[in-house]
CSV table of C-alpha atoms in Angstrom, one decimal:
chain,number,residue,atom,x,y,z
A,17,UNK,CA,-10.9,-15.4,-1.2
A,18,UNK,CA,-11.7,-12.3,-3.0
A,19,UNK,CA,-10.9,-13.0,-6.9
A,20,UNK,CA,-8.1,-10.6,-8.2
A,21,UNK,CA,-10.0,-8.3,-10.4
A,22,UNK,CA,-12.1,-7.3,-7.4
A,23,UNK,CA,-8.7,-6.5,-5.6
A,24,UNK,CA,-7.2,-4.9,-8.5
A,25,UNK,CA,-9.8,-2.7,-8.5
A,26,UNK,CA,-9.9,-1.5,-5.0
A,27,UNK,CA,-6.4,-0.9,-5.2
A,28,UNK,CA,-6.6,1.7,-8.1
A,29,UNK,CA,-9.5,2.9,-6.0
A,30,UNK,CA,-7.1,3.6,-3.4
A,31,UNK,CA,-4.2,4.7,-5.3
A,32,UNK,CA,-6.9,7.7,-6.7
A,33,UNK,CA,-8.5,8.5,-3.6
A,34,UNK,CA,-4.4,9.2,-2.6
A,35,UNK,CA,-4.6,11.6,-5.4
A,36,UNK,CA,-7.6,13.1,-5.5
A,37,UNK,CA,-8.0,16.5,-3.6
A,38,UNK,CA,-7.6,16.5,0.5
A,39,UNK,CA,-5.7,12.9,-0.1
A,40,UNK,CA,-2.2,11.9,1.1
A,41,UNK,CA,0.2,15.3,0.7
A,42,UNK,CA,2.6,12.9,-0.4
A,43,UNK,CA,1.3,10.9,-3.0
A,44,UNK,CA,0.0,14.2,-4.7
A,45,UNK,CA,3.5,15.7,-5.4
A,46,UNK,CA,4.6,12.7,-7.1
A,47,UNK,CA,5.4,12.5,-10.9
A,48,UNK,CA,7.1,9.7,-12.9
A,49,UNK,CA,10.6,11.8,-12.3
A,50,UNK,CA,10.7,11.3,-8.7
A,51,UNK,CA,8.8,7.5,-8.7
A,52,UNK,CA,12.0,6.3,-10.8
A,53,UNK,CA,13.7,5.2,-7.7
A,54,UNK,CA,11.1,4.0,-5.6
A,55,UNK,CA,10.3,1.6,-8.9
A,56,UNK,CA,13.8,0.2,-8.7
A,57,UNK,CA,14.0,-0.3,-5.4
A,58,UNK,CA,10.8,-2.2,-4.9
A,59,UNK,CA,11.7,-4.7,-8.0
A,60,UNK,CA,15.1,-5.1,-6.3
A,61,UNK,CA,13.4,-6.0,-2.9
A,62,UNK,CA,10.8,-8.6,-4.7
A,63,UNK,CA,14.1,-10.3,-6.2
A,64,UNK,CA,15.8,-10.4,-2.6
A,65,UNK,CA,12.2,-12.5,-1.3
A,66,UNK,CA,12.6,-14.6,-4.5
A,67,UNK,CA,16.2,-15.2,-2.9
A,68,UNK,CA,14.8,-16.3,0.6
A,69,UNK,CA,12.2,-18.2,-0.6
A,70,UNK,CA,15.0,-20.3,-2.5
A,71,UNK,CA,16.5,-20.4,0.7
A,72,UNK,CA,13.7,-22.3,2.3
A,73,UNK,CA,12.1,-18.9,3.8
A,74,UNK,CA,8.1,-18.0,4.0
A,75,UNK,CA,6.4,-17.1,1.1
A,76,UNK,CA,4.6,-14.4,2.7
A,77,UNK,CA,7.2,-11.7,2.4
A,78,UNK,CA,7.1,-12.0,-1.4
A,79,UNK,CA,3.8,-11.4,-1.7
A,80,UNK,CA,3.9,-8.5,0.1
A,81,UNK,CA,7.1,-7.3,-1.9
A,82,UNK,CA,5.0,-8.0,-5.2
A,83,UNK,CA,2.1,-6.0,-3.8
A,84,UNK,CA,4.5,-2.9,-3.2
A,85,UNK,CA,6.0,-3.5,-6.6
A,86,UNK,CA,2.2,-3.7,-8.0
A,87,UNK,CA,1.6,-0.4,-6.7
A,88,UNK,CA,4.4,1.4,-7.8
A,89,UNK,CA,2.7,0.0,-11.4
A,90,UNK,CA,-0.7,1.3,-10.3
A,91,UNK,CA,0.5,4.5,-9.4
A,92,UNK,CA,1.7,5.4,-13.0
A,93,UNK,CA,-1.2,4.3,-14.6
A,94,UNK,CA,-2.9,7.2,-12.0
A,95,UNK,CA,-0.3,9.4,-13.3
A,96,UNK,CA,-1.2,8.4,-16.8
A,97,UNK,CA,-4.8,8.4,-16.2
A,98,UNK,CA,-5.2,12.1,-14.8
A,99,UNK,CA,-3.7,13.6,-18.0
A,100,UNK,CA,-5.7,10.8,-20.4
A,101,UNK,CA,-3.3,9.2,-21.4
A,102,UNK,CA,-3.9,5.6,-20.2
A,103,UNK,CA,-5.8,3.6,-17.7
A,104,UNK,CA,-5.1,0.7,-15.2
A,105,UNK,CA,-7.7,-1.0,-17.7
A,106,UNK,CA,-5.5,0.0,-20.8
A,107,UNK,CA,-2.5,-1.1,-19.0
A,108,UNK,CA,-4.2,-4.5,-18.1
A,109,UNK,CA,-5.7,-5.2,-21.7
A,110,UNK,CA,-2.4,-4.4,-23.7
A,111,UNK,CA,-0.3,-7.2,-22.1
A,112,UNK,CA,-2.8,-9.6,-22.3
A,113,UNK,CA,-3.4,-9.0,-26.0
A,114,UNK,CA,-0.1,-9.1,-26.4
A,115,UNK,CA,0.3,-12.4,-24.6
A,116,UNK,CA,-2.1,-13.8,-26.3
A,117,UNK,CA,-1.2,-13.1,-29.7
A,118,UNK,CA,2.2,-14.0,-28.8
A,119,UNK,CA,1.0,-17.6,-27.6
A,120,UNK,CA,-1.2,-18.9,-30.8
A,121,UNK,CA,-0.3,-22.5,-29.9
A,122,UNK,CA,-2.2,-22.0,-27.2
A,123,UNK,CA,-4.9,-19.4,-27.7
A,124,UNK,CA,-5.2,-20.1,-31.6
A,125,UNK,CA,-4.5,-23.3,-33.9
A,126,UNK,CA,-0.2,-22.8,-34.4
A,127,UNK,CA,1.5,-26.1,-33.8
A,128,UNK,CA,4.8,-26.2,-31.7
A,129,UNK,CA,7.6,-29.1,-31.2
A,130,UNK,CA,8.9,-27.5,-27.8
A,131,UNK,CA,10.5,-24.5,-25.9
A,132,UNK,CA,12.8,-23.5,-28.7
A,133,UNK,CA,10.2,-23.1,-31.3
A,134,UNK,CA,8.2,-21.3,-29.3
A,135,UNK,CA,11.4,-18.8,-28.6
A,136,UNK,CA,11.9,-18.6,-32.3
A,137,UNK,CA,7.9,-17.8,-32.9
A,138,UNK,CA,8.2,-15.2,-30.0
A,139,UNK,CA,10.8,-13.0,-32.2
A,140,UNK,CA,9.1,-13.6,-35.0
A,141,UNK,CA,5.9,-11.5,-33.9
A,142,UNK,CA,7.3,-9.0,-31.6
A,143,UNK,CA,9.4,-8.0,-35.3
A,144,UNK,CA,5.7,-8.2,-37.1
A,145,UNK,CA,4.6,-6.2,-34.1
A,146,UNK,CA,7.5,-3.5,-34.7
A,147,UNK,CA,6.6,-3.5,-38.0
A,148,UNK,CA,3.1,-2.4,-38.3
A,149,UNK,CA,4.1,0.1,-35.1
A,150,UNK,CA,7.3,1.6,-36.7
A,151,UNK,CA,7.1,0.7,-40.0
A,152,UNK,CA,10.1,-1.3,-39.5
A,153,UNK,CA,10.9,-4.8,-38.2
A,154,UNK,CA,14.3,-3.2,-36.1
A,155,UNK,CA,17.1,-5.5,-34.4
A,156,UNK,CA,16.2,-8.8,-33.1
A,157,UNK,CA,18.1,-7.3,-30.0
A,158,UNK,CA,15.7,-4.5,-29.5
A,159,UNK,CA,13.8,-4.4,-26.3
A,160,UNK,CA,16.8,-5.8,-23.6
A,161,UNK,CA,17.3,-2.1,-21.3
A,162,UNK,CA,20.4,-0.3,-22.2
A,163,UNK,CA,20.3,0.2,-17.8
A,164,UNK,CA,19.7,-3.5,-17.4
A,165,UNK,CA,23.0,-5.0,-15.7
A,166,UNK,CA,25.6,-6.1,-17.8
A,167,UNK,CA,25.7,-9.9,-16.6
A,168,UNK,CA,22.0,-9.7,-17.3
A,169,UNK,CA,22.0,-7.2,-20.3
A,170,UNK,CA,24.6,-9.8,-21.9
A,171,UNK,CA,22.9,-13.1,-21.6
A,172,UNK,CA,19.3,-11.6,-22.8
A,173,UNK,CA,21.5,-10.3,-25.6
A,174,UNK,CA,23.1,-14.0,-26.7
A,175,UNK,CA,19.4,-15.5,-25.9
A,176,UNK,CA,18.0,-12.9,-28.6
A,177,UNK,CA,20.2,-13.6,-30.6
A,178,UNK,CA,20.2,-17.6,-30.6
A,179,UNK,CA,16.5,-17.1,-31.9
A,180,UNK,CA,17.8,-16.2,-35.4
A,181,UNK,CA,19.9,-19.2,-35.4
A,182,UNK,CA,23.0,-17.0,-34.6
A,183,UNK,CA,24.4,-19.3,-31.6
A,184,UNK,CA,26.7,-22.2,-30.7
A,185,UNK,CA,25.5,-25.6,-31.8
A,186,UNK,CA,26.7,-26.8,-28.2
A,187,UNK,CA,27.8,-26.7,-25.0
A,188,UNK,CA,31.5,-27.6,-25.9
A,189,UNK,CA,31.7,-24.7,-28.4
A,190,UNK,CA,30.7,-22.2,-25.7
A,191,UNK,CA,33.2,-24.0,-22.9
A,192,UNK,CA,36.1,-23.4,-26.2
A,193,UNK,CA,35.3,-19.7,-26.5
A,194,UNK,CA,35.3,-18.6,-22.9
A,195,UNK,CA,39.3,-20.8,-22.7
A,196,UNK,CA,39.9,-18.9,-25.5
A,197,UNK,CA,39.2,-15.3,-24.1
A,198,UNK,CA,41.3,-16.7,-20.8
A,199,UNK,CA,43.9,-16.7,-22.8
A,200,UNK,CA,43.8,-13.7,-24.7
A,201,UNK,CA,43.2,-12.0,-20.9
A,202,UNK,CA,46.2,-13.8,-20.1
A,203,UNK,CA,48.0,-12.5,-22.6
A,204,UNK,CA,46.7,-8.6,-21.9
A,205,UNK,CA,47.8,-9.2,-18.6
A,206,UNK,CA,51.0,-9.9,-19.1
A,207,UNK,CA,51.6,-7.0,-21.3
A,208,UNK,CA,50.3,-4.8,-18.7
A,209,UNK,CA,48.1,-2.3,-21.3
A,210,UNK,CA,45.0,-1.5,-19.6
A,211,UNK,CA,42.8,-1.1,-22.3
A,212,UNK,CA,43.7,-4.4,-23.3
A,213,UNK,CA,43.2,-6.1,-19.9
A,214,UNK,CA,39.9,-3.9,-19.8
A,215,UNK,CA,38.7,-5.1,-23.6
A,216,UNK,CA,39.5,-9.3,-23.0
A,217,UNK,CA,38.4,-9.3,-19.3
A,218,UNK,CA,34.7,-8.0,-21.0
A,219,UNK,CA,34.8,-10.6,-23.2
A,220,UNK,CA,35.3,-13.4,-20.7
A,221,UNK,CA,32.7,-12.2,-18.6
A,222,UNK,CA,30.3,-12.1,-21.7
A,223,UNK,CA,31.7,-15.8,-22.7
A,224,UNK,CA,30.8,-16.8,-19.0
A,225,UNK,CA,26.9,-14.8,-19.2
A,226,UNK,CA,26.6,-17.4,-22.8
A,227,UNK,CA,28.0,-20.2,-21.1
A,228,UNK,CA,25.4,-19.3,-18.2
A,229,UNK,CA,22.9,-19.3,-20.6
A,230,UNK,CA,23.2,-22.5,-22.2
A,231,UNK,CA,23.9,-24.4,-18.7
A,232,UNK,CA,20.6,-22.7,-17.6
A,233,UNK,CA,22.0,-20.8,-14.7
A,234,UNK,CA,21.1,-16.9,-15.2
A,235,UNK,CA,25.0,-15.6,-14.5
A,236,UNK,CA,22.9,-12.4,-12.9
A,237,UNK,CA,21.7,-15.0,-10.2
A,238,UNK,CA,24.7,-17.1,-9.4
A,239,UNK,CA,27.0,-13.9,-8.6
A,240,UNK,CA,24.4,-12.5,-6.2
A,241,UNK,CA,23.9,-15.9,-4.6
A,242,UNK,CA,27.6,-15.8,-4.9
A,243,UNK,CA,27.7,-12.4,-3.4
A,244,UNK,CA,25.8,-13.6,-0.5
A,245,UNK,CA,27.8,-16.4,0.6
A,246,UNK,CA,30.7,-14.4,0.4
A,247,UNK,CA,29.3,-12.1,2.6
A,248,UNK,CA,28.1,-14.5,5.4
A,249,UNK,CA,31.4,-16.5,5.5
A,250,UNK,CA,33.4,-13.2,5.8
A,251,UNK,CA,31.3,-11.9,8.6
A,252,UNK,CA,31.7,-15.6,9.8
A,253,UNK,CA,35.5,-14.9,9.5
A,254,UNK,CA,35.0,-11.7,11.6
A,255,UNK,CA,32.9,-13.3,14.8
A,256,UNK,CA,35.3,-15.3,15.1
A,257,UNK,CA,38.1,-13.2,15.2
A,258,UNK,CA,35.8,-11.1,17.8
A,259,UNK,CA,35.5,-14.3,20.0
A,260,UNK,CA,39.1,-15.1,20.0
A,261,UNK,CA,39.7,-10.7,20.3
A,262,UNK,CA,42.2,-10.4,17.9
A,263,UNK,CA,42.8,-6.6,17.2
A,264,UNK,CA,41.1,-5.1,14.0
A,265,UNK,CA,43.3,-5.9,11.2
A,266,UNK,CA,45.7,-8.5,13.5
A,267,UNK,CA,44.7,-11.7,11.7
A,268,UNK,CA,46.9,-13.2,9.3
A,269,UNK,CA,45.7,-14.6,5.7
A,270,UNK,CA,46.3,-18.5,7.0
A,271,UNK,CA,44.2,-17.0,10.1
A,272,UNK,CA,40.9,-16.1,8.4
A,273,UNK,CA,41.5,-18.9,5.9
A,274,UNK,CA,41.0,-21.2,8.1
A,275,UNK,CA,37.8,-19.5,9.6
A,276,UNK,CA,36.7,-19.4,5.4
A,277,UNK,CA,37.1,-22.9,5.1
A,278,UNK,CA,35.1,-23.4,8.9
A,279,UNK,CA,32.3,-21.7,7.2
A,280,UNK,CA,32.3,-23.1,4.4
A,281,UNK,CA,31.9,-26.6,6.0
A,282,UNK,CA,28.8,-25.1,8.4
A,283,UNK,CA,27.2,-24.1,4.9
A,284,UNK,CA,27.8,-27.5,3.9
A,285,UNK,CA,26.5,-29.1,7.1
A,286,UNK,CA,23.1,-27.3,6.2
A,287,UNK,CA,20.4,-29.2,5.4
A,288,UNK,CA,18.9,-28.3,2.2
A,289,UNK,CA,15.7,-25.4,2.0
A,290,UNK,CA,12.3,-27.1,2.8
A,291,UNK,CA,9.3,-25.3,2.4
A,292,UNK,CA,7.3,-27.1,5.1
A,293,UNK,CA,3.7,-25.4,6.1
A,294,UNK,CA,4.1,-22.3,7.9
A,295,UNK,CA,1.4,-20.7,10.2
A,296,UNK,CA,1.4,-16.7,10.1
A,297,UNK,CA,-0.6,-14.0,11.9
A,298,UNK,CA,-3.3,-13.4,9.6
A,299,UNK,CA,-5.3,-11.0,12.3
A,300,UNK,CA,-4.0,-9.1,15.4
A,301,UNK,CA,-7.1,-7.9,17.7
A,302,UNK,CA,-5.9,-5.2,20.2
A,303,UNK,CA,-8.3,-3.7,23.2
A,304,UNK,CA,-8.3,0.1,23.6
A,305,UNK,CA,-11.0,2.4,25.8
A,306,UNK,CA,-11.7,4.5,22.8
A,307,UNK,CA,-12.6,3.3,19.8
A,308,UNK,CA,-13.6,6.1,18.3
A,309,UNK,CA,-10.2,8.1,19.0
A,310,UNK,CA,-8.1,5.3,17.4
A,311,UNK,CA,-10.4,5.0,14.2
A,312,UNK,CA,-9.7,8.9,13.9
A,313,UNK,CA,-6.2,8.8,14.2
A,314,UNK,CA,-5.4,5.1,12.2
A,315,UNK,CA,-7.8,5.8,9.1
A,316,UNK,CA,-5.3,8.7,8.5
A,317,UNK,CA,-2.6,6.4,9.0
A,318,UNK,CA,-3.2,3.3,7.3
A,319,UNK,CA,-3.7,5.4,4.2
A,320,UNK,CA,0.0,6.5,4.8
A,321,UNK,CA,1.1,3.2,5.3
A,322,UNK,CA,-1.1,1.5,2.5
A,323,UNK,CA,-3.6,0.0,4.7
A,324,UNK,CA,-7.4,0.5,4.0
A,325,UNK,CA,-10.4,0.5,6.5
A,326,UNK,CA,-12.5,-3.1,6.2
A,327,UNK,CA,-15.4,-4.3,7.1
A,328,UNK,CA,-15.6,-4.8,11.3
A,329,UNK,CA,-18.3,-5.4,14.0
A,330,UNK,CA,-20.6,-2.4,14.9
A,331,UNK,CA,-18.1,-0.9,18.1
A,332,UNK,CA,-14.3,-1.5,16.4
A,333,UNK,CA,-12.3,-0.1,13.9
A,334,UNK,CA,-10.5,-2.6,11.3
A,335,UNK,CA,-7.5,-2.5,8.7
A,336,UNK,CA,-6.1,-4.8,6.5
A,337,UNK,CA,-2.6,-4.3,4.9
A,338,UNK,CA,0.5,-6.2,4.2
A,339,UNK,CA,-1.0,-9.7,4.4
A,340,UNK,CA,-2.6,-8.4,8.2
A,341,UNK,CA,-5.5,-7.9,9.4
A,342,UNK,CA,-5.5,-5.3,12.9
A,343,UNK,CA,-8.7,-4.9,14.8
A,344,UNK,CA,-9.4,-2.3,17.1
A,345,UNK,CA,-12.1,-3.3,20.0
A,346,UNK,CA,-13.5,-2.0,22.9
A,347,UNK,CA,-11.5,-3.2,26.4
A,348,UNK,CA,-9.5,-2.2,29.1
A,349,UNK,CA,-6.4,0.6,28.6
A,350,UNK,CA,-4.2,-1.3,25.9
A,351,UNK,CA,-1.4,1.3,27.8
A,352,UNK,CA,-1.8,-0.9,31.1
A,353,UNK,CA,0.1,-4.3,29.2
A,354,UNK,CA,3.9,-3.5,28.1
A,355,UNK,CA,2.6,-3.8,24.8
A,356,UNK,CA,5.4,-2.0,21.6
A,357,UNK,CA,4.5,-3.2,18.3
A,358,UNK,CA,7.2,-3.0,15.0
A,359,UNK,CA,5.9,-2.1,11.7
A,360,UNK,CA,8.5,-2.7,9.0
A,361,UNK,CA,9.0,-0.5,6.5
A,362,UNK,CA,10.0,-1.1,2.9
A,363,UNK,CA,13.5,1.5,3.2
A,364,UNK,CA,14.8,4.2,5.0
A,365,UNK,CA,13.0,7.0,2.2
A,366,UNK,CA,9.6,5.1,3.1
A,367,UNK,CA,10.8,5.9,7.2
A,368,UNK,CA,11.8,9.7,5.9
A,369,UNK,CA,8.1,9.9,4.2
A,370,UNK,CA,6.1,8.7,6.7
A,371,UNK,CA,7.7,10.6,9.8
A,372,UNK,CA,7.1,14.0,7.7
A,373,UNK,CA,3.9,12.9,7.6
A,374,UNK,CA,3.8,12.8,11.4
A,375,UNK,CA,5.5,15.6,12.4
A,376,UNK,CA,3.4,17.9,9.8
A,377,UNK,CA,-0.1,16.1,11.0
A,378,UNK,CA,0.3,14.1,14.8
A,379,UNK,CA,3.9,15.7,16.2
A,380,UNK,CA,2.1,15.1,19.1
A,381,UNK,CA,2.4,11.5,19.0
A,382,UNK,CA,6.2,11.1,17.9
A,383,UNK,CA,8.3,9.5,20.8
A,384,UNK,CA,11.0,12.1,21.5
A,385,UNK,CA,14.0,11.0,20.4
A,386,UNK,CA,13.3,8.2,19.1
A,387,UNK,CA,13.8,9.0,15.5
A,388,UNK,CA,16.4,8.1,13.2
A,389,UNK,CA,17.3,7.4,9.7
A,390,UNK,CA,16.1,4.0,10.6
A,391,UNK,CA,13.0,4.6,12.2
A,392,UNK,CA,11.2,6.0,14.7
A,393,UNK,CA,8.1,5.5,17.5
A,394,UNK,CA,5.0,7.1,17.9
A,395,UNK,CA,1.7,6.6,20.3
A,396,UNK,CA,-1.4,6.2,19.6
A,397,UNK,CA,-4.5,7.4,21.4
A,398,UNK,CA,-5.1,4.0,23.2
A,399,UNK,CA,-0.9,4.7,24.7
A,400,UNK,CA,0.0,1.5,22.5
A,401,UNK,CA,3.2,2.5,21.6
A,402,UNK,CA,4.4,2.0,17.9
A,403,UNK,CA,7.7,1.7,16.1
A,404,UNK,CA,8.2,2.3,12.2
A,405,UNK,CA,11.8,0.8,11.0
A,406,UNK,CA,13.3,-0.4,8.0
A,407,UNK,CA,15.7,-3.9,8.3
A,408,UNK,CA,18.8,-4.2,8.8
A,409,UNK,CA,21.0,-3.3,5.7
């Protein structure tokens, strides 16, 4: 096993051979206004693997989802880097200087009691930091994103704030406040003002992110696990209502209820997520006539999808990418076995990038009409016929 710094290191390789002249078209035009979203995205897609991992899926998946997300962090430190700014390096050294001086019960001689005092120590010299930056020590609040989601935004907020001392000595005092705000959105209810409804309504749902907080349940997580049961019992509801054919919209309430309270039950019948050992595919070894011809068409490719040439026998062309190894070597016509292979792509903009890339480069290769905002197929020169799709939404 390679050690990370050797991998970190081939990776911002990578990322500036992408940039560098006669690299990926692509890659080239990008800036940090139009890698906002791709940022986003790939954060939100490592949070829906740390979902199915709790779920008792593979592992394997997230690490692939936290090597996309890694290089939408080494591709602004390119950005960075071409102007001067900053390096992958710089990037690299500032968070662990600031980890270690934030941690000097463990890296220097400061003695701690437990968790809390640590949390309280943490403030303390991320305000000494502000400090000697700006001169001033700013809010205790600074630093939670104003774009962060509310649930989230508002437990962050309390959590700040608790290391000041500014926080409910228990869990009964939080349980009082949110029956409290009930009440008052009871009351704003019934006198039918909107802003009122709007005003109490926002502070029970911050009363429930607190109470969250202290129960140790991030409210953030428990709606979207929430979310997704919801979701899967409701589409539950509607097989059923397909099986039975009952007309779109011809089910009554008690109807679907029933179905609810069937799935509901299934979930319950589930045994609980086990993470037993799981055997993947590490390395996929494919026969083709020409060697050569499929090493000139994939090295373009791979560097599309994120793949980089490795090491093979004298005779065959390898990549590795995406936690697999694919090896190219010499054999009969891979076109002669039904042979169609899926390659899945992070989202539909990754499926809209890399099919420009083929019709401006291999149009020749692009199965006709196959392409959608999904995906699309394409041949290689050994006839082994590809297809590039985002999942299901």
């Amino acid at each position: 096993m390679a050690a990370p710094g050797t991998e970190l290191e081939r990776l911002v390789e990578i990322m500036g051979r992408l940039r560098a002249e006669g690299g990926c078209p692509w890659d080239r035009e990008q800036d940090l206004r139009s890698l906002r979203p791709y940022l986003t995205e790939e954060a939100f897609e490592v949070l829906d693997e740390m979902d199915r991992v709790s779920d008792g899926g593979p592992w394997r998946p997230l690490c692939e989802e936290l090597g996309d997300l890694l290089f939408q962090i080494v591709f602004h430190a390119q950005l960075a880097a071409e102007l001067g700014e900053f390096t992958m390096a710089d990037v690299c050294a500032a968070i662990s200087d600031k980890i270690t001086s934030r941690h000097p019960h463990v890296f220097g001689d400061q003695q701690v009691e437990g968790a809390e005092q640590v949390l309280a120590n943490w403030a303390q010299l991320k305000a000494e930091e502000r400090k000697k930056k700006t001169g001033r020590a700013g809010s205790v609040l600074d630093g939670v994103p104003t774009a962060a989601p509310s649930l989230l935004r508002a437990e962050r907020l309390t959590e700040k704030a608790s290391r000041i001392g500014f926080d409910w000595p228990d869990l009964a005092g939080v349980r009082g406040k949110l029956d409290e705000e009930l009440r008052e959105l009871d009351e704003a209810i019934a006198s039918g003002g909107r802003d009122a409804i709007e005003h109490e309504l926002g502070d029970v749902l911050f009363s429930l992110a607190n109470l969250a907080r202290f129960v140790k349940t991030p409210a953030e997580d428990a709606l979207r696990m929430a979310t997704r049961r919801f979701v899967s019992r409701f589409q539950y509801i509607e097989a059923k209502l397909h099986e039975e054919q009952v007309p779109f919209g011809g089910a009554t309430l008690e109807h679907m209820e029933r179905h609810w309270q069937a799935a509901k039950a299934v979930e319950k019948a589930l045994p609980p997520p086990s993470h037993p050992p799981r055997a993947s595919v590490a390395t996929l070894r494919l026969a083709v006539p020409d060697v050569a011809a499929q090493r000139a068409f994939w090295d373009a490719v791979a560097s599309w999808l994120g793949w980089a040439p490795t090491r093979s026998p004298d005779g065959t062309a390898a990549y590795a990418g995406a936690g697999l190894g694919l090896v190219f070597t010499p054999g009969a016509p891979a076109a002669s076995a039904p042979v169609a292979l899926t390659l899945e792509a992070p989202s539909q903009v990754a499926v809209a990038r890399l099919l420009e890339l083929f019709r401006a480069h291999h149009p020749e290769r692009l199965v006709a009409g196959s392409s959608s905002a999904a995906g699309f197929h394409f041949l290689d020169p050994a006839g082994l016929r590809w297809e590039y799709a985002a999942p299901p939404a």
